XYZ file of C-alpha atoms in Angstrom:
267
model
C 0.000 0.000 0.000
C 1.503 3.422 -0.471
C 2.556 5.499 1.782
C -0.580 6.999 4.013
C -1.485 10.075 1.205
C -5.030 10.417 3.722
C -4.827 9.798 7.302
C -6.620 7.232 8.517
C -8.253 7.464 11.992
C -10.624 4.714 13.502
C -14.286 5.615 14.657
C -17.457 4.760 15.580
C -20.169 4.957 13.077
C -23.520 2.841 13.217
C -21.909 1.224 16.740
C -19.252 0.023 14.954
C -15.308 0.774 15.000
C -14.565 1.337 11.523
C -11.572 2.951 9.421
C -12.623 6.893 8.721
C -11.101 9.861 7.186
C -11.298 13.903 7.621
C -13.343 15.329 4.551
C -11.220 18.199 4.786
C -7.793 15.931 4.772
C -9.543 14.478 0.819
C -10.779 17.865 -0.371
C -7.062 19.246 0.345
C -5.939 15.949 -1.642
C -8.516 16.126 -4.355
C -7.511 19.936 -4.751
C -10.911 20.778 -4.682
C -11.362 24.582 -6.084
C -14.757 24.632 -3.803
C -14.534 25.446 -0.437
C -14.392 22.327 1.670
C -17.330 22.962 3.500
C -19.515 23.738 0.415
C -18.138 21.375 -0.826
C -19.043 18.352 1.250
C -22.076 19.369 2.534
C -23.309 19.858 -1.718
C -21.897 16.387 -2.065
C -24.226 14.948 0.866
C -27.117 16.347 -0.556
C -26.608 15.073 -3.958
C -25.350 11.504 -3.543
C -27.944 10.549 -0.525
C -25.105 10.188 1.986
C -26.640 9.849 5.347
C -24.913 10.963 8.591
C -24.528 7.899 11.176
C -24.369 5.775 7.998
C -21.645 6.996 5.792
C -20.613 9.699 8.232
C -20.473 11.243 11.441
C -19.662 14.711 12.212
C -17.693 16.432 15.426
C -16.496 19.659 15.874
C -13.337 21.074 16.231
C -11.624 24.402 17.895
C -9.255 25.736 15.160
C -6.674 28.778 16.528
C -6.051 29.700 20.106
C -6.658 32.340 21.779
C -9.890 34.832 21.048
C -8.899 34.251 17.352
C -10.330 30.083 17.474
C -13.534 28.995 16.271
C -15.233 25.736 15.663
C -14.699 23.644 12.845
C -16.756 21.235 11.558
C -15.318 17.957 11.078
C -16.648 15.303 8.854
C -15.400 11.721 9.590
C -15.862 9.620 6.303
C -16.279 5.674 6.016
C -13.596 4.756 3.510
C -16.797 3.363 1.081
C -18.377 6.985 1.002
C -14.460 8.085 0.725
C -14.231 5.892 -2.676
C -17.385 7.725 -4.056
C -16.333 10.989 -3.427
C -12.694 10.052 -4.704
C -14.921 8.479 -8.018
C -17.108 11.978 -8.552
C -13.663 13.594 -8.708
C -12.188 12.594 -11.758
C -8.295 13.071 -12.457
C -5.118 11.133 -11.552
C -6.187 12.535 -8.478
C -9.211 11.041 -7.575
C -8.038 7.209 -9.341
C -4.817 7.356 -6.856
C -7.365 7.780 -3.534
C -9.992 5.527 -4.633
C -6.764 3.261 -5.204
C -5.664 3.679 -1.970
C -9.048 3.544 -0.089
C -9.124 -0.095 -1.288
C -5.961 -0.985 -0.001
C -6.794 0.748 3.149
C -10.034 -1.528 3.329
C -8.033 -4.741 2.712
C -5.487 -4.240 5.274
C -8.361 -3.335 7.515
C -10.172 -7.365 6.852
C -6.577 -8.631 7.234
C -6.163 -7.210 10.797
C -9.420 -8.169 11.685
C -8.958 -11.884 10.884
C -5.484 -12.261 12.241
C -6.728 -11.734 15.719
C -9.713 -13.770 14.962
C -7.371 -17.368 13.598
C -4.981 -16.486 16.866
C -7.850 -16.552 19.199
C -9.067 -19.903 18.076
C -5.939 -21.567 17.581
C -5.159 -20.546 21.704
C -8.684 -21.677 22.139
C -8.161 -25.132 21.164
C -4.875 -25.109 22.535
C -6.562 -24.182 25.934
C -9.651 -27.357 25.693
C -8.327 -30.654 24.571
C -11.531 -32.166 23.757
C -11.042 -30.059 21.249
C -7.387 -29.935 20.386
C -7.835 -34.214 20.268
C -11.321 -33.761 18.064
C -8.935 -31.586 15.576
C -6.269 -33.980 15.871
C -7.924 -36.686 14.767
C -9.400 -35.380 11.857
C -6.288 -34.741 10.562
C -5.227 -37.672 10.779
C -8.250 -39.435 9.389
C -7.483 -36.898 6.250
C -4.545 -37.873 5.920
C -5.002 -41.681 6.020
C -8.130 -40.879 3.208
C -5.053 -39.288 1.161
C -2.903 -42.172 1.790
C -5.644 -44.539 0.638
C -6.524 -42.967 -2.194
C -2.665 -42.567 -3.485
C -2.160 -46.051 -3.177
C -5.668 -47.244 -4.879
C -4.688 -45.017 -7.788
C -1.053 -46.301 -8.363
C -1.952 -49.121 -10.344
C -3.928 -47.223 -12.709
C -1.402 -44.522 -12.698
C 1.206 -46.903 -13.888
C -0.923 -48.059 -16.263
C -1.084 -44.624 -17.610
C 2.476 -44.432 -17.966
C 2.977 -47.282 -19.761
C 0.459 -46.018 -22.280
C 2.058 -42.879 -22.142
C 5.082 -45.020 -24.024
C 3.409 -47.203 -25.675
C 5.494 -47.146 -29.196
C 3.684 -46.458 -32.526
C 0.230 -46.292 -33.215
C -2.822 -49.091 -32.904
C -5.514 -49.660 -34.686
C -9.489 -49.354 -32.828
C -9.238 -52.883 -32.012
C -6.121 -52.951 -30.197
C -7.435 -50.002 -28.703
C -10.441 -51.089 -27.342
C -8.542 -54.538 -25.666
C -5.851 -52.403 -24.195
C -8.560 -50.441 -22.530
C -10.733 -53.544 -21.732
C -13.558 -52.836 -23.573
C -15.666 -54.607 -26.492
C -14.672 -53.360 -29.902
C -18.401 -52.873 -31.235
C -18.555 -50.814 -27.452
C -15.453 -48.932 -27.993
C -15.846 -47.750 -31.518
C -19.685 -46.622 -30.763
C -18.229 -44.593 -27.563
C -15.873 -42.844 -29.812
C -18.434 -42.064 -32.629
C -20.873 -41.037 -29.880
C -18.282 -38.612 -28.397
C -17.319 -37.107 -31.750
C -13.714 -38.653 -31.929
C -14.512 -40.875 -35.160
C -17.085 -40.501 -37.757
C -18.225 -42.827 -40.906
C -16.667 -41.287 -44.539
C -19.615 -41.126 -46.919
C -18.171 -42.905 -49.550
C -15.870 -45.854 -48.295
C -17.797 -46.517 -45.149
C -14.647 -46.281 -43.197
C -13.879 -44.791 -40.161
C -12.404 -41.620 -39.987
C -11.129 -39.401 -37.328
C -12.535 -36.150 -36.582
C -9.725 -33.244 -36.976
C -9.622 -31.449 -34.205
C -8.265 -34.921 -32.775
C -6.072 -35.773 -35.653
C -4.453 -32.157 -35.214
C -3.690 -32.764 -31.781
C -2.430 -35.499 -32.155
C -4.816 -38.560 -31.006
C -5.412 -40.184 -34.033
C -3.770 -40.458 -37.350
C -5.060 -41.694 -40.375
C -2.720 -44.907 -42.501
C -3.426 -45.505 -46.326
C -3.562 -48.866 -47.414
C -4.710 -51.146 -50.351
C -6.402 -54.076 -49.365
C -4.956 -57.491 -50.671
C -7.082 -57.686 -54.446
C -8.207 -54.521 -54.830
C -6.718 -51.221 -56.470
C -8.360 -48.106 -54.185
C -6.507 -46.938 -51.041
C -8.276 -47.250 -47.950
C -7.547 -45.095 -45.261
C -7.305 -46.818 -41.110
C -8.051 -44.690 -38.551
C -5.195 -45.469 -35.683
C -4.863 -44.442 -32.406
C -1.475 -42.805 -31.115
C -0.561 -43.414 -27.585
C -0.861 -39.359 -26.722
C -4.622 -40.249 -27.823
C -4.935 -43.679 -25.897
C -3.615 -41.900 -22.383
C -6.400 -38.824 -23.334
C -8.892 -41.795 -24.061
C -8.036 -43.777 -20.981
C -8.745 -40.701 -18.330
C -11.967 -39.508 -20.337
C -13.283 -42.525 -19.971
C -12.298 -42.605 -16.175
C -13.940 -39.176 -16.062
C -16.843 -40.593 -17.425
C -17.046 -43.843 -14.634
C -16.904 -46.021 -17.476
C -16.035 -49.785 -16.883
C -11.689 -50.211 -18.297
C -9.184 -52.758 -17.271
C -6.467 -51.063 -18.770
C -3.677 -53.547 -19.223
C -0.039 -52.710 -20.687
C 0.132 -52.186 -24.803
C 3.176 -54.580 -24.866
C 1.409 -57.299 -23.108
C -2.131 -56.970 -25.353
C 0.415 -57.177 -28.159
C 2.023 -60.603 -26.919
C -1.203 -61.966 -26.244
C -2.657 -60.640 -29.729
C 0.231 -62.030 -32.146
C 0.004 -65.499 -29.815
């Protein structure tokens, strides 16, 4: 926060302690041509500011001797202190509404400090409670324990995928993931990764997975005839995607390592 441009005084308005400022200390800041107490009073009428609300006034004995008189003093929450700062455009007023905020933040800051403190000593002071917060730490962190060691299988899985070399073809695919073929292929059409081609009746993969990488597309000619055909494949950036989409979506896998499903497929 910058350095304190407005002083900052705490006060009670509306029975509570808040942060306030002198109208007089922002209208010197704002270098207001009005005189201050036009000034604020023509702003109070305006904007609908209400006095133990937004404000509270006091006065004050300015000069000493026979030559002092009372002043007026108007003690501003920093909210109405932000309006005023907004109706006064200019570097000016942007730099005190600025610092207003920060004012108002370091204000909640103190005020929950104190607050954290006094319940940590709290249940430092009952051990009912101290033991009730004790344990549910530890329960959390037994949960977290749990759940890291449930997911390491899988997560090795993943990272054999992850390195699987080359690409596969649907049906590879859908065994490496544990799933039926016919189930696999009609999850991928229904989730707009593969579509039919009109005129070959082949597969084909939709391109905003083929340009990042998930699928690629291998021409071939089938043994006795002349036209290319074109395989949609898999790459194994696309099968580690596929794998925790489909874990996202609760759907039954038994992912099992590409180099074994190979071994077992070629047997």
């Amino acid at each position: 926060m910058d350095a304190e441009l407005i002083p900052v005084a705490r006060r009670e308005i509306a029975t509570e302690t808040v942060p306030t400022i002198d109208s007089a200390a922002l209208h010197a800041f704002l270098e207001v041509a009005t005189e201050h107490g036009q000034w604020i009073q023509r702003r109070v009428q305006t904007y609908g500011f209400e006095e133990g609300r937004d404000f509270v006034c006091s006065s004050e004995v300015t000069g000493k001797g026979r030559g002092g008189h009372n002043r007026a003093v108007y003690w501003l929450t920093l909210d109405m202190g932000k309006q005023l700062a907004m109706v006064e455009r200019g570097p000016k007023g942007r730099q005190a509404r600025e610092y207003f905020i920060a004012c108002e933040r370091a204000a909640k800051d103190a005020a929950v400090q104190p607050r954290h403190s006094q319940d940590v000593q709290a249940a430092l002071n009952h051990p009912p409670t101290l033991r009730a917060l004790l344990v549910d730490q530890l329960d959390a962190r037994q949960r977290l324990e749990h759940q890291v060691a449930e997911d390491a299988p899988r997560a090795a899985a993943f990272d054999r995928l992850a390195g699987a070399r080359g690409a596969m073809s649907l049906t590879e695919a859908a065994k490496v993931l544990g799933m039926r073929p016919r189930d696999f292929i009609a999850w991928l059409s229904a989730a707009k990764w593969i579509y039919r081609s009109h005129d070959a009746g082949s597969w084909l993969g939709h391109a905003r997975h083929t340009d990042a990488g998930h699928l690629l597309h291998r021409v071939h000619i089938p043994v006795g005839s002349f036209r290319e055909r074109s395989q949609v494949m898999l790459t194994p950036k696309g099968l580690v995607a596929l794998a925790t989409k489909l874990e996202q979506a609760s759907l039954p896998t038994a992912i099992q390592s590409p180099t074994t499903y190979r071994e077992e497929f070629e047997s």
